[in-house]
Amino acid sequence: MTSPRSRSISALIATLCVYGALVATHQGEFWPFSIYPMFSQAGHPWSRVVVHEVAADTTDGSWPRPGRPLALRPLGVKANDVAALTAAVMAGDLGSGRHLQRLLAAPLAQHDLLVVRIHGRLEADTVALIHEPVVLLRPDTLLRYPTPAP
Amino acid sequence: MRLLRSLWDNLFDYDRPETPGEVVFFRLFEGFIAVFVVEQVWRWGLYARRLDVLAVPHGLGQYVDLGWLLRHDLVLVNAAVITVLMGLGLLRRSRYAYLAAFLLMHLQYVARFSLGKVEHGANLLGMTLLGLSLGLLLFDAPRVQRRFTLGFTYFFVGLGYALAACSKLVGTGLHWADGRHLWLWIQEKSIDGWAQTGMLAYNALQELVLSAPGLATLFLALGLLAEASAPLIWWRRYRMPVLLALIGMHVGVYLIMGIQFRLFVLELILLALPWAAWIDRWIAAGRSSVWSGFIPRGHPHPAEGSPPGSSGKPTP
């Protein structure tokens, strides 16, 4: 009969081996195991998104301009998810566009929405921010820049 | 060998007698885990029911199609089952309840975080649930179950933070602590804050850090040091100061970057402070009737003092 101590050590080491094997073969993540890789790549440029209501319909064929920023928190939507879905849409995954429309269905019923990507990078001793409108969302349509203006 | 022996002694501490305060503390700690597991799985379930496909499956979702979880509100059914299992585990009605809850919680996590970004806020909670599961499965004696669960949790808290520090050193190197990197993250998280609230604003501490690269470097270096020293919590004597340093790091991360690791901080507060000793003192001071239901038979009441011939500590 093994002692509690040696049984505990065996259980800990076995868990550690499983942990190691799972994170090593799954890019550092297999819930609840993780090597916590966030923030490990310091100084790299990043991209985030902010969703704006569309200012007003344009009639001259140009893309609508961003109006008031849309607060996602009251909608119970995470900015991380919108950023990930937008990245997938930009990579050509239209299924992610449908996800985006579904997550933002409530505000889309009121306004068209413009997803603006913001790129940040270090330039000397400042952080440069570049705003780039990327996706126009309507309840039943999704248009990607640089698609010709609607 | 001596180091390893000292490590196991400090982690599991089986030779040290258990006090009534430790028993009470553990039940409260377990209750905390149960409450927040239930809170998380419902939160994840309510979010996931708005999704219709696992866009970027991870975990077990990479091997088994778990898309069915998103149909017919099964994520809510899963949350309800986990809630019942946590209750069964807490009441010791089943040795397998916590393990089943742990596995179903993994599925719930996969269902929620399948859009391309994962979150780590509940990782420590999950590890502790795994420790509780293994404790109940592997040991019969409640005292050993408790000691194992806490030792297991201390071990993986220390390991997790150490791995986070290693990731930074491997991913970037020692210059990870360059304060300008913190500027980039402050801006990145401010944009997230803008997306969440509709307002772009910086607090006074952020303004200060953005104007003082030396201060930014100092904050990053202290954070990295706190993470790298986390394995010291495997030894009792360093446990409280290092855990308090980690809590301080999380408070700093929240104030400077707006990232809230609520569950990590709450659990670290439970693990860092000498709650058991405080409860013992409280019981000994005569306000014990509230706690008597938590104390198993055979444990001396702290107010009664130690049995004759003992070393002055309660017996195991």
XYZ file of C-alpha atoms in Angstrom:
466
model
C 0.000 0.000 0.000
C 1.521 3.325 -1.049
C 1.686 6.200 1.395
C -0.363 9.345 0.792
C 2.887 11.175 0.212
C 4.181 8.909 -2.554
C 0.725 8.673 -4.110
C 0.503 12.478 -4.094
C 3.905 12.799 -5.726
C 2.926 10.270 -8.400
C -0.347 12.102 -9.090
C 1.433 15.439 -9.336
C 4.117 14.113 -11.663
C 1.534 12.322 -13.826
C -0.500 15.553 -14.103
C 2.681 17.449 -14.919
C 3.493 15.003 -17.740
C -0.033 15.310 -19.170
C 0.213 19.109 -18.842
C 3.578 19.141 -20.635
C 2.404 16.847 -23.425
C -0.812 18.795 -24.025
C 0.671 22.303 -24.065
C 3.643 21.156 -26.136
C 1.373 19.760 -28.833
C -1.374 22.429 -28.736
C 0.514 25.712 -29.119
C 0.762 26.229 -25.378
C -2.996 26.027 -24.660
C -5.226 23.182 -23.564
C -7.646 24.441 -20.926
C -6.968 24.649 -18.042
C -3.319 24.052 -18.924
C -1.425 26.939 -20.453
C 2.062 28.346 -20.701
C 0.413 31.801 -20.593
C 2.015 33.054 -23.806
C 0.102 36.359 -23.885
C 2.444 39.345 -23.822
C 5.454 37.147 -24.535
C 6.109 38.857 -27.883
C 6.918 42.360 -26.751
C 7.283 45.309 -29.104
C 5.385 43.731 -32.001
C 2.778 45.709 -33.932
C -0.829 44.852 -33.109
C -4.274 45.300 -34.637
C -7.525 45.792 -32.739
C -10.979 46.820 -33.875
C -13.557 49.400 -32.918
C -17.097 49.188 -34.296
C -18.708 52.466 -35.359
C -22.209 53.319 -36.324
C -22.291 54.580 -39.893
C -22.494 58.360 -39.939
C -24.976 58.755 -42.768
C -25.805 57.225 -46.116
C -23.591 58.472 -48.855
C -24.871 59.067 -52.300
C -21.647 59.924 -54.096
C -20.439 56.333 -54.274
C -17.838 56.700 -51.546
C -17.641 54.464 -48.488
C -19.575 55.639 -45.463
C -17.519 57.355 -42.778
C -17.357 56.121 -39.193
C -19.793 57.838 -36.875
C -20.317 57.297 -33.159
C -18.311 54.378 -31.679
C -20.519 51.467 -30.663
C -20.041 50.294 -27.072
C -19.861 46.496 -27.097
C -20.093 45.921 -23.340
C -23.804 46.755 -23.024
C -24.415 44.225 -25.811
C -22.502 41.533 -23.889
C -20.036 41.171 -26.764
C -16.279 40.925 -26.243
C -13.943 43.138 -28.293
C -11.572 40.141 -28.527
C -14.223 38.127 -30.359
C -15.043 40.947 -32.766
C -11.313 41.376 -33.484
C -10.844 37.630 -34.084
C -13.905 37.410 -36.357
C -12.863 40.509 -38.299
C -9.411 39.011 -38.858
C -11.071 35.825 -40.165
C -13.338 37.863 -42.486
C -10.308 39.715 -43.816
C -8.694 36.343 -44.482
C -11.708 35.412 -46.625
C -13.831 33.430 -44.149
C -17.395 34.552 -44.842
C -18.747 32.239 -42.133
C -17.066 34.483 -39.586
C -18.888 37.425 -41.170
C -22.199 35.715 -40.399
C -21.019 35.229 -36.799
C -20.225 38.916 -36.616
C -23.667 39.850 -37.944
C -25.283 37.534 -35.421
C -23.321 38.909 -32.470
C -24.154 42.467 -33.522
C -27.725 41.772 -34.618
C -29.306 44.186 -32.126
C -27.411 47.352 -33.174
C -27.524 46.260 -36.828
C -31.297 46.482 -36.649
C -30.828 50.211 -35.941
C -27.781 51.234 -37.995
C -25.302 49.965 -40.514
C -22.000 49.350 -38.782
C -18.450 50.013 -39.862
C -15.645 47.933 -38.367
C -12.458 49.979 -38.147
C -9.169 48.238 -37.564
C -6.592 50.154 -35.598
C -2.974 49.214 -36.072
C -0.430 50.165 -33.425
C 3.342 50.099 -33.705
C 6.353 51.600 -32.038
C 7.985 54.415 -33.966
C 11.038 55.731 -32.146
C 9.668 56.818 -28.775
C 5.977 56.981 -29.610
C 3.190 54.593 -30.471
C 1.787 55.263 -33.940
C -1.917 54.438 -34.413
C -3.355 53.943 -37.895
C -7.137 53.683 -38.392
C -8.337 51.572 -41.303
C -12.024 50.914 -42.051
C -12.251 47.269 -43.091
C -15.793 45.902 -43.053
C -19.211 47.439 -43.614
C -21.941 45.437 -41.913
C -25.621 45.506 -42.807
C -28.248 43.109 -41.478
C -28.087 41.000 -44.628
C -24.849 42.106 -46.279
C -21.190 42.331 -45.464
C -18.835 44.373 -47.605
C -15.084 44.224 -47.317
C -12.655 46.947 -48.192
C -11.364 47.322 -50.873
C -14.615 46.141 -52.418
C -15.982 48.909 -54.647
C -18.161 51.317 -52.752
C -21.780 50.248 -52.287
C 17.403 14.888 -3.143
C 17.230 17.097 -0.083
C 15.653 19.842 -2.193
C 13.033 17.446 -3.540
C 12.266 16.105 -0.075
C 11.885 19.627 1.206
C 9.645 20.450 -1.788
C 7.242 17.556 -1.137
C 7.225 18.247 2.621
C 6.349 21.870 2.042
C 3.749 21.195 -0.635
C 1.748 18.452 1.035
C 2.735 18.878 4.638
C 1.219 15.538 5.689
C 3.278 15.315 8.882
C 1.947 18.543 10.316
C -1.248 18.207 12.358
C -4.331 19.861 10.933
C -6.129 22.524 12.946
C -9.893 23.138 12.980
C -9.187 26.475 11.315
C -7.596 24.675 8.376
C -10.649 22.430 8.027
C -12.992 25.413 8.076
C -10.797 27.362 5.676
C -10.669 24.460 3.235
C -14.446 24.094 3.176
C -14.776 27.821 2.505
C -12.087 27.611 -0.194
C -13.880 24.660 -1.783
C -17.144 26.601 -1.619
C -15.447 29.509 -3.371
C -14.267 27.196 -6.159
C -17.740 25.666 -6.511
C -19.511 29.040 -6.644
C -17.195 30.465 -9.286
C -17.133 27.307 -11.400
C -20.912 27.533 -11.536
C -20.776 31.275 -12.288
C -18.273 30.760 -15.112
C -20.051 27.878 -16.828
C -23.349 29.793 -16.862
C -21.619 32.929 -18.118
C -19.913 30.955 -20.886
C -23.114 29.109 -21.703
C -25.186 32.273 -22.026
C -22.555 33.756 -24.377
C -22.081 30.591 -26.422
C -25.787 30.111 -27.089
C -25.551 33.103 -29.461
C -23.000 31.253 -31.598
C -23.885 28.677 -34.207
C -20.583 27.017 -35.048
C -17.186 26.429 -33.443
C -15.179 28.611 -35.833
C -11.762 27.858 -34.331
C -12.183 24.776 -32.130
C -9.472 24.039 -29.608
C -8.887 21.592 -26.785
C -10.936 18.425 -27.300
C -12.861 20.293 -29.982
C -9.947 19.672 -32.335
C -10.547 15.931 -32.188
C -14.274 15.583 -31.653
C -16.983 17.652 -33.316
C -18.477 19.590 -30.407
C -20.694 21.773 -32.595
C -23.735 19.943 -31.170
C -23.158 21.806 -27.918
C -24.327 24.977 -29.636
C -27.623 23.447 -30.736
C -30.859 23.419 -28.738
C -29.228 25.419 -25.914
C -27.197 22.376 -24.889
C -24.570 24.733 -23.444
C -27.176 25.715 -20.872
C -28.008 22.079 -20.182
C -24.274 21.461 -19.735
C -24.087 24.378 -17.284
C -27.008 22.921 -15.332
C -25.362 19.478 -15.191
C -22.083 21.013 -13.996
C -24.006 22.937 -11.321
C -25.565 19.713 -10.030
C -22.209 17.909 -10.139
C -20.516 20.680 -8.156
C -23.260 20.398 -5.544
C -22.768 16.612 -5.364
C -19.019 17.085 -4.996
C -19.375 19.735 -2.325
C -21.748 17.543 -0.336
C -19.485 14.492 -0.878
C -22.287 12.542 -2.504
C -19.992 11.247 -5.241
C -16.222 10.873 -5.588
C -16.495 11.308 -9.341
C -18.653 14.428 -9.396
C -15.798 16.942 -9.490
C -13.930 15.042 -12.201
C -17.072 14.889 -14.340
C -17.634 18.615 -13.733
C -14.033 19.312 -14.738
C -14.405 17.449 -18.045
C -17.743 19.093 -18.844
C -16.265 22.490 -17.940
C -13.560 21.875 -20.547
C -16.302 21.319 -23.156
C -18.081 24.472 -22.007
C -14.855 26.442 -22.386
C -14.354 25.066 -25.894
C -17.925 26.051 -26.814
C -17.454 29.593 -25.486
C -13.963 30.386 -26.737
C -14.224 29.099 -30.275
C -14.047 32.396 -32.134
C -10.273 32.620 -32.374
C -9.278 34.179 -29.038
C -9.025 32.334 -25.747
C -9.060 33.801 -22.258
C -7.157 32.627 -19.210
C -9.269 34.098 -16.406
C -10.627 30.714 -15.259
C -7.468 28.621 -15.733
C -6.502 28.661 -12.071
C -10.067 27.798 -11.124
C -9.891 24.830 -13.511
C -6.566 23.633 -12.116
C -7.936 23.789 -8.575
C -11.018 21.849 -9.647
C -8.703 19.210 -11.091
C -6.828 19.124 -7.768
C -10.119 18.669 -5.895
C -11.133 15.898 -8.314
C -7.878 13.995 -7.889
C -7.905 14.493 -4.112
C -11.336 12.913 -3.805
C -10.513 10.093 -6.211
C -7.133 9.102 -4.843
C -7.497 9.422 -1.094
C -9.995 8.289 1.511
C -8.926 10.425 4.445
C -10.459 13.923 4.268
C -7.341 15.424 5.837
C -5.175 13.985 3.044
C -7.687 15.086 0.396
C -7.458 18.637 1.700
C -3.685 18.720 1.952
C -3.304 17.192 -1.505
C -5.669 19.697 -3.114
C -3.865 22.679 -1.612
C -0.403 21.287 -2.427
C -1.506 20.541 -5.993
C -2.868 24.068 -6.334
C 0.273 25.705 -4.940
C 2.377 23.656 -7.322
C 0.461 24.657 -10.443
C 0.152 28.310 -9.392
C 3.942 28.439 -9.068
C 4.463 26.561 -12.313
C 1.961 28.654 -14.287
C 3.528 31.981 -13.390
C 7.033 30.610 -13.937
C 5.996 29.435 -17.414
C 4.567 32.887 -18.125
C 7.950 34.414 -17.208
C 9.781 31.833 -19.352
C 7.474 32.554 -22.307
C 8.433 36.229 -22.087
C 12.145 35.535 -21.836
C 12.050 33.006 -24.682
C 9.678 35.075 -26.836
C 11.500 38.380 -26.433
C 14.523 38.094 -24.161
C 15.640 40.239 -21.252
C 14.716 43.420 -23.117
C 11.078 42.341 -22.701
C 11.110 44.802 -19.787
C 11.780 47.807 -22.076
C 9.169 50.344 -20.942
C 8.181 51.246 -24.505
C 6.660 47.768 -24.800
C 4.319 48.716 -21.992
C 3.322 51.828 -23.953
C 2.290 49.596 -26.867
C 0.172 47.408 -24.567
C -1.408 50.394 -22.839
C -2.499 51.709 -26.242
C -3.693 48.282 -27.352
C -5.794 47.769 -24.245
C -7.090 51.339 -24.433
C -8.385 50.572 -27.917
C -10.110 47.497 -26.476
C -11.564 49.739 -23.761
C -12.766 52.117 -26.473
C -14.436 49.212 -28.286
C -16.074 48.002 -25.079
C -17.277 51.340 -23.716
C -17.372 53.646 -26.724
C -14.953 56.033 -24.974
C -11.204 56.383 -25.349
C -9.632 57.572 -22.103
C -6.453 57.148 -20.088
C -6.286 57.170 -16.295
C -3.702 59.191 -14.341
C -1.358 56.233 -13.846
C -1.440 55.415 -17.545
C -0.667 59.055 -18.388
C 2.238 58.939 -15.933
C 3.659 55.706 -17.356
C 3.242 56.953 -20.926
C 5.330 60.009 -20.049
C 8.047 58.201 -18.071
C 9.807 55.345 -19.901
C 11.960 54.591 -16.844
C 8.902 54.033 -14.690
C 7.363 51.834 -17.383
C 10.542 49.734 -17.468
C 10.530 49.453 -13.677
C 6.917 48.202 -13.656
C 7.639 45.588 -16.327
C 10.801 44.414 -14.567
C 8.976 44.058 -11.246
C 6.166 42.108 -12.906
C 8.621 39.756 -14.593
C 10.479 39.278 -11.312
C 7.243 38.477 -9.460
C 6.317 35.849 -12.066
C 9.789 34.318 -12.155
C 9.869 33.977 -8.375
C 6.490 32.188 -8.257
C 7.965 28.677 -7.734
C 9.099 29.897 -4.306
C 5.489 29.485 -3.138
C 6.135 25.751 -3.139
C 7.936 26.438 0.159
C 5.812 27.577 3.096
C 8.138 30.313 4.320
C 8.078 32.218 1.009
C 4.428 31.557 0.200
C 2.786 34.677 1.579
C 5.291 37.308 0.362
C 5.473 35.865 -3.158
C 1.697 35.454 -3.455
C 1.243 39.026 -2.242
C 3.763 40.154 -4.878
C 1.724 38.325 -7.540
C -1.471 39.956 -6.285
C 0.335 43.309 -6.478
C 1.342 42.522 -10.051
C -2.277 41.809 -10.999
C -3.422 45.049 -9.357
C -0.750 46.890 -11.367
C -1.810 45.157 -14.583
C -5.407 46.195 -13.901
C -4.552 49.830 -13.169
C -2.097 50.249 -16.033
C -3.532 48.000 -18.724
C -7.145 47.580 -17.643
C -6.909 43.780 -17.668
C -8.798 42.237 -14.797
C -7.853 38.751 -13.602
C -10.636 38.751 -11.036
C -10.736 35.026 -10.298
C -6.953 34.717 -10.147
C -6.715 37.580 -7.662
C -9.546 36.306 -5.457
C -8.046 32.824 -5.317
C -4.550 34.178 -4.696
C -5.930 36.225 -1.779
C -7.400 33.033 -0.331
C -4.119 31.179 -0.797
C -1.862 33.991 0.427
C -3.332 35.101 3.716
C -3.304 33.011 6.939
C -7.070 32.516 7.045
C -6.809 29.192 8.897
C -4.788 30.747 11.724
C -7.220 33.648 11.924
C -10.167 31.247 12.094
C -8.397 29.241 14.819
C -7.868 32.414 16.799
C -11.464 33.404 16.258
C -12.742 30.034 17.402
C -10.416 30.088 20.405
C -11.762 33.493 21.325
C -15.108 31.804 21.955
C -17.072 32.771 18.869
C -17.110 29.201 17.691
C -20.702 28.074 17.410
C -20.950 29.209 13.787
C -18.000 27.036 12.810
C -18.660 23.926 14.871
C -20.550 22.265 12.009
C -17.453 22.489 9.812
C -15.116 20.800 12.283
C -15.022 17.014 11.999
C -15.240 14.819 15.078
C -11.930 14.174 16.724
C -10.587 17.658 16.111
C -9.936 19.453 19.383
C -11.604 22.796 19.779
C -8.899 25.483 19.752
C -10.459 27.020 22.856
C -10.005 23.723 24.711
C -6.225 23.820 24.331
C -4.075 20.834 23.463
C -4.447 17.361 24.885
C -2.112 16.478 27.744
C 1.251 15.241 26.589
C 0.985 16.806 23.146
C 3.465 19.240 21.707
C 1.076 22.105 22.211
C -0.511 21.800 18.771
C -3.795 20.150 17.904
C -3.513 16.484 16.953
C -4.093 15.265 13.403
